[in-house]
XYZ file of C-alpha atoms in Angstrom:
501
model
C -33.688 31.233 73.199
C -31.670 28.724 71.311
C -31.673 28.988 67.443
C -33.406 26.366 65.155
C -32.366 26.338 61.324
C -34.681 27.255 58.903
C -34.727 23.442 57.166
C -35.767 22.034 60.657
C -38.265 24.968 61.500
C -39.632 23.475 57.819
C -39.735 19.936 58.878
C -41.020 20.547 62.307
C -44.634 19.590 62.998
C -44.692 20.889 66.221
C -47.419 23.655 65.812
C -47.757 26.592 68.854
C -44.025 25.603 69.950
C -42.006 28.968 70.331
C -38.765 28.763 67.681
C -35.911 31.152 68.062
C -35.061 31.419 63.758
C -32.031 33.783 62.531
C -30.877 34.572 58.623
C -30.765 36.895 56.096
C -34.181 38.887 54.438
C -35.139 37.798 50.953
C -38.506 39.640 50.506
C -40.522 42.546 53.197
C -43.682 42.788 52.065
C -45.520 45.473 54.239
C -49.330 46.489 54.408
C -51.532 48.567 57.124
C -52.406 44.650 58.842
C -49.559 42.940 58.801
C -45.551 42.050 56.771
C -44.505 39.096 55.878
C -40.941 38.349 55.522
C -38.983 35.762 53.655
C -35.711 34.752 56.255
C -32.861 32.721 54.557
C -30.242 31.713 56.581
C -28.656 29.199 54.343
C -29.138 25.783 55.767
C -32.430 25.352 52.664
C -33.255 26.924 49.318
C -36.396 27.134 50.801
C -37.334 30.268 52.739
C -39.454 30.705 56.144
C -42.359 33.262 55.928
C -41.985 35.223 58.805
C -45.745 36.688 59.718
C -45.415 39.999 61.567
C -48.044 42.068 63.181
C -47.509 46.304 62.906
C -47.256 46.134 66.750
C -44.633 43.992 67.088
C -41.273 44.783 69.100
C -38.390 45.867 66.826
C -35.198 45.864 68.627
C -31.293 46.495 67.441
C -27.743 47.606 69.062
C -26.969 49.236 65.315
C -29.702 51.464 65.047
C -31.638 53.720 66.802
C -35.163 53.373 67.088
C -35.756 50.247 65.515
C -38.636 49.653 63.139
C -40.108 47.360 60.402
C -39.870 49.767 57.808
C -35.615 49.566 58.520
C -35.683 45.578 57.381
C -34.871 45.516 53.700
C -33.688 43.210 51.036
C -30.497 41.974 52.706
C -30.902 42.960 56.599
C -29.987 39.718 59.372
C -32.459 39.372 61.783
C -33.237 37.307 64.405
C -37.037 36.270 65.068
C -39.043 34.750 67.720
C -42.342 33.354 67.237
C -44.677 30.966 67.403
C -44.530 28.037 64.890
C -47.918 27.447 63.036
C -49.471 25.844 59.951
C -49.422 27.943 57.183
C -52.629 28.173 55.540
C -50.801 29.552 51.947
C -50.156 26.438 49.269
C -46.627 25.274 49.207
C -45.053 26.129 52.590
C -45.936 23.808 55.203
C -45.168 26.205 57.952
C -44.776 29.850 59.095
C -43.614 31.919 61.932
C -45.923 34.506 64.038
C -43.170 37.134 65.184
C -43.444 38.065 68.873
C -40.225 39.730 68.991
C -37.922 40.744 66.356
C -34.265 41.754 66.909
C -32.118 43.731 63.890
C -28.468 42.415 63.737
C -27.355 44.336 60.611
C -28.947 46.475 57.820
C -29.021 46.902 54.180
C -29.245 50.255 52.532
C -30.682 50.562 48.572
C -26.924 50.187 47.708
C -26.676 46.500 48.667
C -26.021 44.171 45.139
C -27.756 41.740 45.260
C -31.595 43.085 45.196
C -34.152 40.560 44.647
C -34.218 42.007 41.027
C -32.427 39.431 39.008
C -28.307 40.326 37.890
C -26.775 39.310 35.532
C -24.212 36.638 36.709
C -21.152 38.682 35.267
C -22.691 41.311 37.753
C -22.753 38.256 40.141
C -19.250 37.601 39.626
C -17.738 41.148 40.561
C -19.880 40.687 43.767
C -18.899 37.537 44.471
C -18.471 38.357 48.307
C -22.209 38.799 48.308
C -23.476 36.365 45.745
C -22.998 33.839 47.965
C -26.174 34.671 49.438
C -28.302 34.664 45.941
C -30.693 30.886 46.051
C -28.828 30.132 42.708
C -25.024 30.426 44.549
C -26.707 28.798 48.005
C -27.632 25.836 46.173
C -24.399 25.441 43.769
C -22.582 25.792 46.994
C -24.505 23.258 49.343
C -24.106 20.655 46.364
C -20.412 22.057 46.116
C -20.307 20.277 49.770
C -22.055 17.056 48.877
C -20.218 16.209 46.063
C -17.191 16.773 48.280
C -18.585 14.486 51.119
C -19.769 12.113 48.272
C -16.049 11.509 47.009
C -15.120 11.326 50.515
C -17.282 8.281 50.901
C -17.283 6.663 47.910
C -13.078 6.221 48.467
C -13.614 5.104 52.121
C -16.064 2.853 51.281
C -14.066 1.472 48.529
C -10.646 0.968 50.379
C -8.860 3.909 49.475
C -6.450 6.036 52.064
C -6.806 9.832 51.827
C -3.414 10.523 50.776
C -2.378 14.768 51.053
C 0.275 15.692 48.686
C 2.369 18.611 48.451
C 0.982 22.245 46.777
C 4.634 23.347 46.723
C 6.530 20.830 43.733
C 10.267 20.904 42.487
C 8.503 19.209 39.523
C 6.182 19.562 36.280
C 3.611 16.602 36.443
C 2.392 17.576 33.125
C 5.607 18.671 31.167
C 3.592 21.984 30.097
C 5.242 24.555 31.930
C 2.489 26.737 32.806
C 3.483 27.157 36.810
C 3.047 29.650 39.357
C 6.633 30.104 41.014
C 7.013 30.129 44.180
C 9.813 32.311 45.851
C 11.367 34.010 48.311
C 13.871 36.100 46.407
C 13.548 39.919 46.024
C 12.052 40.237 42.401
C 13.739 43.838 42.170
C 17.179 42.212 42.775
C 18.190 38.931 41.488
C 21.061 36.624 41.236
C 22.400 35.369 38.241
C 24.513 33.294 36.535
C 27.009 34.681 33.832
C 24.333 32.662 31.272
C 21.491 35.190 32.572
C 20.047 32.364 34.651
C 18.903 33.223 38.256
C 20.654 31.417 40.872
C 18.313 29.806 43.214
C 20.951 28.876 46.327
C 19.463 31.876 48.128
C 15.698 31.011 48.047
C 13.689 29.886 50.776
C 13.662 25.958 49.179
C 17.290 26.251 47.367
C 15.585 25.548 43.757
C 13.085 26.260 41.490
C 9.722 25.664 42.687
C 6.075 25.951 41.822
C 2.743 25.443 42.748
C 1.823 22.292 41.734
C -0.700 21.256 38.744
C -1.266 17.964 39.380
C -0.534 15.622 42.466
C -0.963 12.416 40.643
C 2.885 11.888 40.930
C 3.433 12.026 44.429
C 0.095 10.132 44.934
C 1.458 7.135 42.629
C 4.567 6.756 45.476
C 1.163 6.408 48.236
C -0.642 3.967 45.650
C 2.822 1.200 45.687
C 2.867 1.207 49.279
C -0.885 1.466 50.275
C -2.281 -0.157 47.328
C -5.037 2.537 46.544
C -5.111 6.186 47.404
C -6.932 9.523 46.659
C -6.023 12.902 47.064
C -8.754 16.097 46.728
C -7.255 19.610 47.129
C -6.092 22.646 45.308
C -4.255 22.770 41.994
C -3.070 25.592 39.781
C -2.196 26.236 36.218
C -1.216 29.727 35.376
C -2.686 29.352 31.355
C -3.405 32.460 29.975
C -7.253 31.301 29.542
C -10.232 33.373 29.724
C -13.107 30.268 28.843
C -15.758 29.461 30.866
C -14.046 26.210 31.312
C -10.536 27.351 33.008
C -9.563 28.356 36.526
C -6.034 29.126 37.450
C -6.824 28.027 40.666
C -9.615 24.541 41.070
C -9.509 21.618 43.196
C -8.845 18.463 41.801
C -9.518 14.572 42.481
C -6.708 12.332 41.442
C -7.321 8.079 42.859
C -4.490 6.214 42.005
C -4.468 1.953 42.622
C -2.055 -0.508 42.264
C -2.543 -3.777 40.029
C -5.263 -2.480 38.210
C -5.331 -2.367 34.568
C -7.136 -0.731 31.916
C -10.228 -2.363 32.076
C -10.664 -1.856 35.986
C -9.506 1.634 35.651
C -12.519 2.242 33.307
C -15.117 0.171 35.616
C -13.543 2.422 38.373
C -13.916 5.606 36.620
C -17.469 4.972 35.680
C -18.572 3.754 39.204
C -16.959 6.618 40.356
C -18.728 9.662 39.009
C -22.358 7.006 38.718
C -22.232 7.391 42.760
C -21.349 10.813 42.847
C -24.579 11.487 40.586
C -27.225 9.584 42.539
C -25.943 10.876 45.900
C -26.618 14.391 44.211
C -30.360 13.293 43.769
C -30.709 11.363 46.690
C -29.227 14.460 48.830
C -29.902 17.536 46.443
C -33.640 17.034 45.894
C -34.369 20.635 46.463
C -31.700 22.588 45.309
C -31.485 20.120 41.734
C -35.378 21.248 41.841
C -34.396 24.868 42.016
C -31.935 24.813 39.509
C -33.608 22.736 37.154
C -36.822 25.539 36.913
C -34.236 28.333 36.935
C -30.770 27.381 35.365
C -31.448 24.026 33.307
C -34.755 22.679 32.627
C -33.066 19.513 31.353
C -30.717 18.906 34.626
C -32.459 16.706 36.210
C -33.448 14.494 33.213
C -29.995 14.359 32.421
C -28.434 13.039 35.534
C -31.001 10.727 35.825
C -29.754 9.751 32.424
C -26.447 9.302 33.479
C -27.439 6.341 35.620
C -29.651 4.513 33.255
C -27.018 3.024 30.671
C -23.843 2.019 30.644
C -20.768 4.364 29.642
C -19.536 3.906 25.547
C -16.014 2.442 25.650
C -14.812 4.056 22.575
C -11.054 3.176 20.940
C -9.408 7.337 19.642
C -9.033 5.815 16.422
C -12.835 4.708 16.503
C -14.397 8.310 17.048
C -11.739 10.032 14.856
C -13.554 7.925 11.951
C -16.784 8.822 13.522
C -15.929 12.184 12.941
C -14.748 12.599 9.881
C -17.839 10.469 8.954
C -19.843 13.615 10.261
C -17.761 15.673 8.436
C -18.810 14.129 5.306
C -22.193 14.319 6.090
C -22.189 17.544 6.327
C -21.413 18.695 10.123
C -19.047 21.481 10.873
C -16.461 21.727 13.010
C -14.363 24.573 14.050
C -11.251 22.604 14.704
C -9.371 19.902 12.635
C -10.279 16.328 13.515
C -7.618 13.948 11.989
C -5.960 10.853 13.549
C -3.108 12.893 16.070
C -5.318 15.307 17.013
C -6.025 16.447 20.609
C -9.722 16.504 20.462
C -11.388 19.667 21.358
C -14.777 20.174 23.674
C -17.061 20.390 19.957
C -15.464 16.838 18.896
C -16.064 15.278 22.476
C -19.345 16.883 23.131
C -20.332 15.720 19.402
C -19.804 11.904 20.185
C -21.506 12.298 23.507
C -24.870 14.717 22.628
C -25.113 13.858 18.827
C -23.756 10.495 17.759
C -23.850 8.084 21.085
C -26.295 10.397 23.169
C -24.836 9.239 26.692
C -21.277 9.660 27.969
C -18.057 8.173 26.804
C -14.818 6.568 27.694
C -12.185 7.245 24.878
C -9.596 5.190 25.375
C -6.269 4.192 23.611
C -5.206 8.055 22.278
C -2.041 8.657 20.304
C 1.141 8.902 22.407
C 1.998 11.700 21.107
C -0.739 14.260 22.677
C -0.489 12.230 26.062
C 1.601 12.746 29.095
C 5.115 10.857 29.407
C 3.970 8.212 32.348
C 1.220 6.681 30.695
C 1.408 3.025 29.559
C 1.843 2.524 25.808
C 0.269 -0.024 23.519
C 2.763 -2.408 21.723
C 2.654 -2.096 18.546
C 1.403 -5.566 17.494
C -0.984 -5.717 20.684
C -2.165 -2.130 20.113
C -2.901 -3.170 16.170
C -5.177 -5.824 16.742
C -7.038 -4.330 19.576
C -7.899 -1.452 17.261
C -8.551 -3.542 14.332
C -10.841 -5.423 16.233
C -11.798 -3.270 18.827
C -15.904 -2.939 19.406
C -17.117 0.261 20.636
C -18.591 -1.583 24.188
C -21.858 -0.286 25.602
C -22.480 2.656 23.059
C -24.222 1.695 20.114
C -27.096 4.304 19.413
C -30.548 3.277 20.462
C -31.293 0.055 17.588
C -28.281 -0.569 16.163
C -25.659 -3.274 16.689
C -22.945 -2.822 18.471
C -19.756 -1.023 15.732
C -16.546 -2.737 15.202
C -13.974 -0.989 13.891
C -12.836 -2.255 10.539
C -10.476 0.838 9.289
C -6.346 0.863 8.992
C -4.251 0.153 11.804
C -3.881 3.579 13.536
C -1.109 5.447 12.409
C 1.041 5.616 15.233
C 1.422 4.136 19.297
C -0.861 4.626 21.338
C -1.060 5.186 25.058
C -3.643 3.324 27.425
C -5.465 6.718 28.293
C -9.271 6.598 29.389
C -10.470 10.124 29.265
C -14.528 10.358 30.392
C -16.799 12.488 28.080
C -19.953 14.083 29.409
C -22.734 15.876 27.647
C -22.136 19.734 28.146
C -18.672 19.235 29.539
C -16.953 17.264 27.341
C -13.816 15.669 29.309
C -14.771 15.518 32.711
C -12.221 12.653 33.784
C -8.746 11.853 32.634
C -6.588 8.380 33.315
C -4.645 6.407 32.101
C -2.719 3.271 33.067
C 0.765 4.455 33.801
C 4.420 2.921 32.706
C 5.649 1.181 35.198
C 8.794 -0.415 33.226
C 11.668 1.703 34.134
C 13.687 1.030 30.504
C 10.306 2.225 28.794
C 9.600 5.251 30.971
C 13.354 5.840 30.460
C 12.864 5.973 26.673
C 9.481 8.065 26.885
C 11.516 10.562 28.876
C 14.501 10.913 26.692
C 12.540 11.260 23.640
C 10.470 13.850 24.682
C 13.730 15.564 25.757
C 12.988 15.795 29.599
C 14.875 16.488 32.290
C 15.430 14.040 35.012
C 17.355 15.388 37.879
C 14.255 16.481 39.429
C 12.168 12.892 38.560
C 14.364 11.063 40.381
C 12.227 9.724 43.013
C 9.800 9.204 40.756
C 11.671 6.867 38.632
C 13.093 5.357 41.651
C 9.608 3.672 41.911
C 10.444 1.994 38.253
C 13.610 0.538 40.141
C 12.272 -0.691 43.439
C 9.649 -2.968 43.203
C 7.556 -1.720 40.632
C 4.178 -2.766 39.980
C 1.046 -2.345 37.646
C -1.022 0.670 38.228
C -3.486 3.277 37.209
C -5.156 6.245 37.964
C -7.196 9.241 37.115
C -7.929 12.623 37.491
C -11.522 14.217 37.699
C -11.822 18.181 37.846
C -14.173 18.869 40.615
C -15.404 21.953 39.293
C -16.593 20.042 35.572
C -18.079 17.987 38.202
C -20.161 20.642 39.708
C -20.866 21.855 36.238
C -22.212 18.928 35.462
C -24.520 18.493 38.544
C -26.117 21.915 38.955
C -26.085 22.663 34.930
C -24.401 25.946 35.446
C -22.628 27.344 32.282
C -19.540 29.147 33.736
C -17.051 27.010 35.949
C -16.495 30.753 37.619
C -19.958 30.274 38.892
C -19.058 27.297 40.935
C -15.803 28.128 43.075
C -16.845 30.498 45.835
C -14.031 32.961 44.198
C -12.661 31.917 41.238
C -8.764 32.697 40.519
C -8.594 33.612 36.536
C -6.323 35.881 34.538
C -6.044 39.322 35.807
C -8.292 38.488 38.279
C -7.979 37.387 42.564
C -10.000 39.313 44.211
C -12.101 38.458 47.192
């Protein structure tokens, strides 16, 4: 008989039909009248109750003599029955096993019991934990955020655009690269300055897996006008946080002729759609996690959608900081005008002082990348000076303009997105696209640009305004499901001394 899935069994009203279901046990409850079993087989958090008289026939090819007592926590099964109404609150349906059929067992050994673990227990079974409701729903919203992004681009214009894992070049300038090689490790070539010669690798240079494929996707963005890529990325940082893979996926849209203020409309648009398609097509899984992860999760997306995003000038929320700081808050990390803002100062502005998210915009050159589009001087001065902090100003109050000092130094046309519990969750910028001033970045920051050249070559050959982004899609799954480890929402996370699975 053909198979139905457990979420149509759950929708089907069609009472005395014979259904064919198939999954994994949750719960066997057994008594001298009859077992019921909870069947899982992925497609719902919800589980099928599975009624089964003593007398029913137990078959299996991995066992011998068959029985009811043989399906524990764990076991597959297949199950054929009769569909009918079920007459316990808060399942509209249940199955009446006429047959049952054993595909594979569980013995008392198997991890995940349905006594709770610990998710670091979790994690070191991560080849079962898959099966777990909380990892079954993170990973079903794992796949609608993904089709959510897919849409959102293809409704909006934008060409899929695949660049390349394997890069010559250091998007970020930070050095933290997984090589990639062919060379024997236990025998290598090198120059009489200690330097290992390259010519006899599989690429005939130094090359990497890449961090970032914004570059690459700003050559698709002056020829198609807007493009997104969505795939792998890897930064081999020495981190052990609950915010840091060395291996995560990453969304990078990159447009031509679009300027700050359309990068931040973008941006916010963006991540607004990917929200409500999570509680238009989530409703059960949010539910789930809301009772057992977060019981604020739902609340809060919802919340996401109600206002508009702060537009907040660097120089703005430094002062807003160091305002706290006088007041009285404590911070474990500096918080002066220069500073790269850490999760407490972003999280702060978002939770505490604006209580909805953020776009900081207009950071110091200094602690941004080399491509991004600086402020001139004069036109960076008065736009702080008279700057108003757009769409942010807590619940009563006017909106703020900023009335301090000039900021200390230039500034680069960033827009990084802050969200509660996550702090930066997107970051853009409007990049240079003056060759002479990209030039200049380069050389002061002491770069090298034999391997940039196509890159600048773009700067030479009809060069154009543009911007782009990058959002982390596993801060974006944090954010949905309200989990507190971004190792708890990668099927198997890559992290220091640790790729198993």
């Amino acid at each position: 008989m053909k198979r139905t899935t457990i979420i149509d069994v759950l929708k089907s009203t069609e009472y005395g039909k014979d259904v064919c279901v198939k999954g994994w046990v949750r719960t066997h409850r057994s008594s001298k009248a009859v077992d019921f079993i909870a069947l899982n087989d992925g497609s719902t958090i919800k589980n099928v109750q599975i009624v089964v008289d003593p007398s029913c026939p137990v078959s299996s090819d991995c066992v011998a003599a068959p029985s009811l007592k043989d399906i524990t926590t764990g076991s597959c099964i297949a199950v054929t029955g009769i569909l009918v109404e079920s007459p316990a609150a808060g399942q509209p349906s249940e199955v009446q096993a006429k047959e049952i059929e054993i595909y594979g067992l569980c013995d008392n050994t198997y991890p995940m019991q349905k006594k709770g673990q610990s998710f670091e227990v979790m994690r070191k079974n991560a080849h079962m934990r898959l099966r777990t409701n909380t990892f079954g729903a993170v990973m079903r919203i794992r796949h609608n955020m993904a089709m959510a992004i897919h849409t959102y681009f293809h409704e909006h214009g934008f060409f899929y655009f695949h660049t390349p894992l394997i890069t010559a070049s250091d998007c970020e300038g930070a050095g933290n690269m997984f090589q990639v090689t062919t060379k024997n490790l236990y025998d290598l070539k090198k120059d009489e300055q200690g330097k290992i010669i390259y010519d006899d690798d599989f690429f005939g240079e130094q090359t990497s897996l890449t961090v970032s494929g914004q570059l690459e996707g700003e050559l698709g963005a002056t020829a198609l006008g807007a493009i997104y890529t969505f795939g792998p990325t890897f930064r081999a940082e020495n981190s052990n946080t609950p915010r840091h893979l060395a291996e995560f996926w990453m969304i990078e849209p990159e447009v031509a002729f679009l300027d700050q203020e359309g990068l931040m409309d973008l941006e916010e648009d963006f991540i607004k759609y990917c929200v409500r398609w999570a509680l238009d097509n989530c409703k059960d899984d949010l539910e789930f996690l809301n009772k057992m992860i977060d019981k604020t999760l739902i609340e809060r997306l919802e919340g996401v959608l109600k206002e508009s995003f702060v537009r907040l000038p660097y120089t703005k929320g430094i002062e807003i900081l160091q305002q706290a700081i006088k007041d009285g808050h404590q911070f474990e990390f500096p918080c002066n005008w220069g500073d790269d803002l850490a999760s407490e100062h972003e999280r702060y502005l978002v939770e505490q002082h604006f209580k909805k998210p953020v776009i900081m915009t207009d950071y110091p050159a200094a602690i941004k990348a080399f491509y991004m589009k600086q402020n001139a001087a004069a036109d960076g001065a008065a736009s702080t000076a008279a700057s108003t902090v757009s769409g942010g100003s807590p619940a009563g109050t006017p909106s703020i303009g900023y009335q301090g000092a000039v900021a200390p130094g230039p500034t680069m046309q960033g827009t990084d997105v802050l969200f509660p519990q996550i702090g930066e969750i997107i970051g853009g910028s409007v990049r240079e696209e003056s060759y002479d001033k990209l030039m200049a970045e380069i050389n002061k920051r002491g770069m090298e640009t034999d391997k940039l050249w196509w890159y600048l070559d773009t700067r030479r050959w009809g060069s154009c305004p543009h911007a782009g982004f990058g959002l982390g899609f596993e801060r974006l799954i944090l954010f949905v499901t309200g989990m507190q480890n971004i190792r708890d929402v990668i099927p198997f996370p890559r992290t220091p001394k640790s790729a198993e699975f």
